Structure formats: C-alpha cells, structure tokens
Coordinates of C-alpha atoms in Angstrom, one line a residue:
M1 CA -16.1 -27.2 52.4
C2 CA -12.2 -28.2 52.5
G3 CA -9.7 -25.6 53.2
R4 CA -6.9 -27.4 54.7
Y5 CA -5.9 -31.1 55.5
A6 CA -3.3 -33.5 56.4
L7 CA -1.8 -36.6 54.6
Y8 CA 0.6 -38.5 56.9
A9 CA 0.0 -42.0 55.1
D10 CA 3.2 -43.4 53.7
G11 CA 3.6 -44.7 50.0
E12 CA 2.9 -48.4 51.1
Q13 CA -0.3 -47.2 52.5
L14 CA -1.2 -45.1 49.5
A15 CA -0.3 -48.0 47.0
W16 CA -2.5 -50.3 49.1
R17 CA -5.5 -48.0 49.3
F18 CA -5.6 -46.7 45.6
G19 CA -4.0 -49.7 43.9
T20 CA -1.1 -47.5 42.3
P21 CA 2.6 -47.6 43.5
V22 CA 3.8 -44.2 44.4
P23 CA 7.1 -43.8 42.7
H24 CA 8.8 -41.4 45.3
P25 CA 8.7 -41.0 49.0
I26 CA 6.2 -39.1 50.7
A27 CA 6.9 -36.7 53.5
P28 CA 4.1 -36.5 56.1
R29 CA 2.3 -33.2 55.9
Y30 CA -0.1 -32.1 58.7
N31 CA -1.3 -28.5 57.4
I32 CA -1.7 -28.6 53.6
A33 CA -3.1 -25.0 52.6
P34 CA -4.4 -23.5 49.3
S35 CA -1.8 -22.4 46.6
Q36 CA 0.5 -25.2 47.7
P37 CA 1.6 -28.5 45.7
V38 CA -0.6 -31.4 46.5
L39 CA -0.6 -35.2 45.6
A40 CA -3.3 -36.4 43.4
L41 CA -4.2 -39.6 41.3
R42 CA -5.2 -39.3 37.9
Y43 CA -5.9 -41.1 34.5
N44 CA -3.2 -40.6 31.9
R45 CA -5.1 -41.0 28.6
D46 CA -1.7 -41.1 26.6
A47 CA -0.3 -44.1 28.7
K48 CA -3.8 -45.5 29.5
T49 CA -2.9 -45.9 33.0
R50 CA -3.1 -44.2 36.5
E51 CA -0.6 -42.1 37.7
W52 CA 0.3 -40.0 40.5
T53 CA 1.4 -36.3 40.3
H54 CA 1.3 -33.1 42.0
F55 CA -1.1 -30.1 41.4
L56 CA -1.3 -26.6 42.8
W57 CA -4.3 -26.5 44.9
G58 CA -6.9 -23.9 43.4
L59 CA -8.1 -24.5 40.0
V60 CA -7.1 -22.3 37.2
P61 CA -9.4 -22.6 34.2
S62 CA -7.5 -22.9 30.9
W63 CA -9.4 -19.8 29.6
A64 CA -8.5 -17.6 32.8
Q65 CA -6.6 -14.3 32.0
D66 CA -5.0 -14.1 35.6
P67 CA -4.0 -17.5 37.2
S68 CA -4.7 -15.6 40.9
I69 CA -8.3 -17.0 40.2
G70 CA -7.2 -20.1 41.5
N71 CA -7.2 -18.6 44.9
R72 CA -11.0 -18.5 45.0
M73 CA -11.5 -22.0 43.2
I74 CA -10.2 -24.5 46.0
N75 CA -13.7 -26.0 46.2
A76 CA -16.1 -26.9 43.4
R77 CA -19.8 -27.5 44.5
A78 CA -21.2 -30.6 43.4
E79 CA -24.6 -29.4 42.4
T80 CA -23.1 -26.9 39.9
L81 CA -20.4 -29.0 38.1
R82 CA -22.3 -29.6 34.9
E83 CA -22.9 -25.6 34.4
K84 CA -20.1 -23.6 35.9
P85 CA -17.6 -22.8 32.9
A86 CA -14.9 -23.1 35.3
Y87 CA -15.8 -26.9 36.2
R88 CA -17.9 -28.6 33.3
N89 CA -15.2 -29.4 31.2
A90 CA -12.8 -31.0 33.7
Y91 CA -16.0 -32.6 35.5
R92 CA -16.4 -34.3 31.9
Y93 CA -12.6 -35.1 31.1
R94 CA -10.5 -34.2 34.0
R95 CA -11.1 -35.8 37.3
C96 CA -8.7 -36.8 40.1
I97 CA -8.5 -38.2 43.6
V98 CA -6.8 -36.1 46.2
P99 CA -5.6 -38.4 49.0
V100 CA -5.9 -37.5 52.4
S101 CA -5.4 -38.7 56.1
G102 CA -7.9 -36.3 57.4
F103 CA -9.1 -32.4 57.0
Y104 CA -9.7 -29.5 59.2
E105 CA -13.3 -27.7 59.8
W106 CA -13.9 -24.8 62.2
K107 CA -16.6 -24.2 64.4
K108 CA -17.7 -20.8 65.9
A109 CA -17.1 -20.5 69.5
G110 CA -18.2 -17.0 70.5
R111 CA -15.9 -14.2 68.6
A112 CA -13.5 -17.2 67.9
K113 CA -13.3 -20.4 65.8
Q114 CA -12.4 -23.7 67.3
P115 CA -10.3 -25.9 64.6
Y116 CA -11.4 -29.8 64.5
F117 CA -9.6 -32.4 62.8
V118 CA -11.8 -34.9 61.0
R119 CA -10.3 -38.3 60.1
P120 CA -11.5 -42.0 59.1
A121 CA -12.3 -43.7 62.0
D122 CA -9.8 -46.6 61.2
D123 CA -7.1 -43.8 60.5
L124 CA -6.5 -45.1 57.1
P125 CA -6.1 -42.7 53.8
I126 CA -9.3 -41.8 52.0
G127 CA -9.7 -40.1 48.5
L128 CA -11.6 -36.8 47.8
A129 CA -13.4 -36.2 44.4
G130 CA -11.3 -33.6 42.6
L131 CA -10.9 -31.8 39.1
W132 CA -7.8 -30.7 37.3
E133 CA -7.1 -28.5 34.8
T134 CA -4.1 -27.2 32.6
W135 CA -3.3 -23.4 32.2
R136 CA -0.8 -21.9 29.8
S137 CA 0.8 -18.5 30.6
P138 CA 1.7 -16.2 27.6
D139 CA 5.3 -17.4 27.7
G140 CA 4.1 -21.1 27.1
S141 CA 4.7 -22.3 30.5
K142 CA 2.2 -24.8 31.9
L143 CA 0.5 -24.7 35.3
E144 CA -1.4 -27.7 36.4
T145 CA -4.0 -27.0 39.1
C146 CA -7.0 -28.8 40.9
T147 CA -10.1 -28.2 43.2
I148 CA -11.9 -30.4 45.6
I149 CA -15.5 -31.2 45.1
T150 CA -17.9 -30.5 48.1
T151 CA -21.6 -31.7 49.0
D152 CA -23.8 -31.4 51.8
S153 CA -22.5 -32.1 55.1
N154 CA -23.0 -35.6 57.0
A155 CA -24.0 -35.9 60.8
V156 CA -20.5 -35.8 61.9
I157 CA -19.7 -32.6 59.8
H158 CA -22.8 -30.6 60.1
P159 CA -22.2 -29.4 63.8
L160 CA -19.1 -27.9 62.2
H161 CA -19.9 -26.7 58.5
D162 CA -22.9 -27.3 56.4
R163 CA -20.4 -28.5 53.4
M164 CA -18.0 -31.2 53.3
A165 CA -15.6 -32.7 50.9
V166 CA -16.8 -35.8 48.5
V167 CA -15.2 -38.8 50.0
L168 CA -15.1 -41.6 47.4
P169 CA -15.5 -44.9 48.4
P170 CA -12.6 -47.3 47.4
E171 CA -14.9 -49.3 45.0
A172 CA -15.5 -45.9 43.1
Y173 CA -11.9 -45.2 42.4
E174 CA -12.0 -46.7 39.0
V175 CA -15.4 -45.4 38.3
W176 CA -14.4 -41.7 38.9
L177 CA -11.1 -41.8 37.1
S178 CA -12.2 -43.9 34.0
P179 CA -12.6 -41.4 30.9
D180 CA -15.3 -43.4 29.8
T181 CA -17.9 -43.0 32.9
P182 CA -21.2 -41.2 31.8
L183 CA -21.8 -38.1 33.8
A184 CA -25.0 -39.6 35.2
E185 CA -23.1 -42.3 37.0
L186 CA -20.5 -39.8 38.1
D187 CA -23.6 -37.6 39.9
T188 CA -24.5 -40.8 41.8
L189 CA -20.9 -40.6 43.5
L190 CA -21.4 -36.9 44.8
H191 CA -23.1 -37.3 47.9
P192 CA -22.2 -37.0 51.8
A193 CA -19.9 -39.7 53.4
P194 CA -21.5 -42.4 55.6
D195 CA -21.6 -41.1 59.1
D196 CA -19.9 -43.7 60.6
L197 CA -16.8 -43.2 58.3
L198 CA -15.4 -40.2 60.0
I199 CA -14.7 -39.1 63.5
A200 CA -13.9 -35.3 64.6
Y201 CA -12.3 -33.8 67.5
S202 CA -11.1 -30.4 68.5
V203 CA -7.3 -29.7 68.0
S204 CA -4.9 -26.8 68.8
P205 CA -5.5 -23.3 66.9
R206 CA -1.8 -23.5 66.0
V207 CA -3.4 -25.1 62.9
N208 CA -4.8 -21.6 61.7
S209 CA -1.3 -20.7 60.5
P210 CA 0.0 -22.7 57.5
A211 CA 3.3 -22.0 58.8
N212 CA 3.0 -24.7 61.4
D213 CA 3.1 -28.2 60.0
D214 CA 3.9 -31.1 62.7
P215 CA 2.0 -34.0 64.1
S216 CA 0.8 -32.2 67.4
L217 CA -1.6 -30.3 64.9
I218 CA -3.8 -33.4 64.9
E219 CA -3.5 -34.3 68.5
P220 CA -7.1 -33.9 70.5
L221 CA -7.2 -31.2 73.0
N222 CA -8.5 -33.8 75.3
Q223 CA -9.9 -37.2 75.1
A224 CA -13.3 -36.0 76.3
D225 CA -13.9 -34.0 73.1
E226 CA -13.0 -36.9 70.9
D227 CA -15.3 -39.2 72.8
E228 CA -18.1 -36.6 72.5
L229 CA -17.9 -36.1 68.6
R230 CA -17.8 -39.9 68.1
L231 CA -21.4 -39.7 68.9
F232 CA -22.3 -37.3 66.2

C-alpha cells in the first residue's frame, strides 16, 4: 500500500520526467500524508492537453453523502477497479499520475513498526498510477480528490508489505492518461515494479508524525541497512 510519501524533485526534474512544464515552484515535501493536497498530472479533456493540478489525497466518489469517506480511500486495489462502484468510472475516465521521489512502508519489529523509505535507485522522480474524482457539496462547492492504485509487492517491498503502489514506466504515461486507451490495455500496466527499480532502507520513526517534514526523514539510520536492503 502507499500511505505516506515524499516529493523533493524540483520543477525542472518533473518537467523532464513527465514531459509537461510545471507552472509554479514546487516546495520539497518529505512526509506527505492522506487528506493533504498532492500534486498530480492529468489529461484535460476540454483543453486536450496534460495539466498539473492538486487533489486532496483520499478519493471521494461523486455520489458520496459525506466527504469523510475519502479518509478510507487513499488506495485502490488494482484487482477490483472495474467492479468497485467508487472506482470503476474514474478508472475509465479520470486517471492521473502522482509524482513521488519515494514512499514509506512500515515493517513489524516486535511490538513496534520500523519505517523504511523506498526510492528509485537513481533517485529520480517516478509516477504512481492514480484516479481522481470531483465531488460537489450541497452548497455547490467543488472538491477534487485522488487515490493511488496498489498491486502485489515486488521483491524489494515484500519483506515490508504484501502490497505496493503501481509505478508507471515513463513510456506508459501517455497510455495511462489518454482518454482513448482501452481498459484491457490499462490492465496490463497494473503490475509490480521491476525489482531493480527501487531500494529500501530504514529511517527515523519521526516520520510517524505528519507534523515532521524535513530532509532528515529520508536519511538511512545507518549505511549497513541500506546496503543490505539493496540485495532484496
């Protein structure tokens, strides 16, 4: 699953990776949590072009009576996107890419849980597969929200969790965002990331609190931890 992540890539790196200029400065963030605004790339059907926007993390379906449902919908299982009422229309019509520099997972260590930071081996930003929705309140105000899609974990993530976020390869960005892509082709993208794409290492439990947001959160507890987990 994906319940916390970091994005410290700058606008130039994001424009290079995703092929779309970022229209405003991006402040580095090291502990992005559910219910917070998150940067995402989507296709604008009216303008017929890609655009960067911000969603609240935690999808609220258009038919929801209470927007608090989004607190339970930060992730969507790839296996049930076509069937779940909360996701099936978004999967067909409203897909997005959530850029991240890395994400956190927790591993049980006795009665406690040890946090790990998972990032690309080359430390360049990657794109996670997401869905977005628009919800309107009774007073007519609009709320745009998103969720991150998960699948089975790969060899790097499996010691930490049995699920992981779907990482889209750069060559699939256009396919994922295009409104014309058949569902059968989209389905083929919902698989674990290659084992050699990511590394993982233990980090400070300070990340457990969303109030902490600074570069020290992604520093390895010690070099031995990072070297060992590169072998997963």
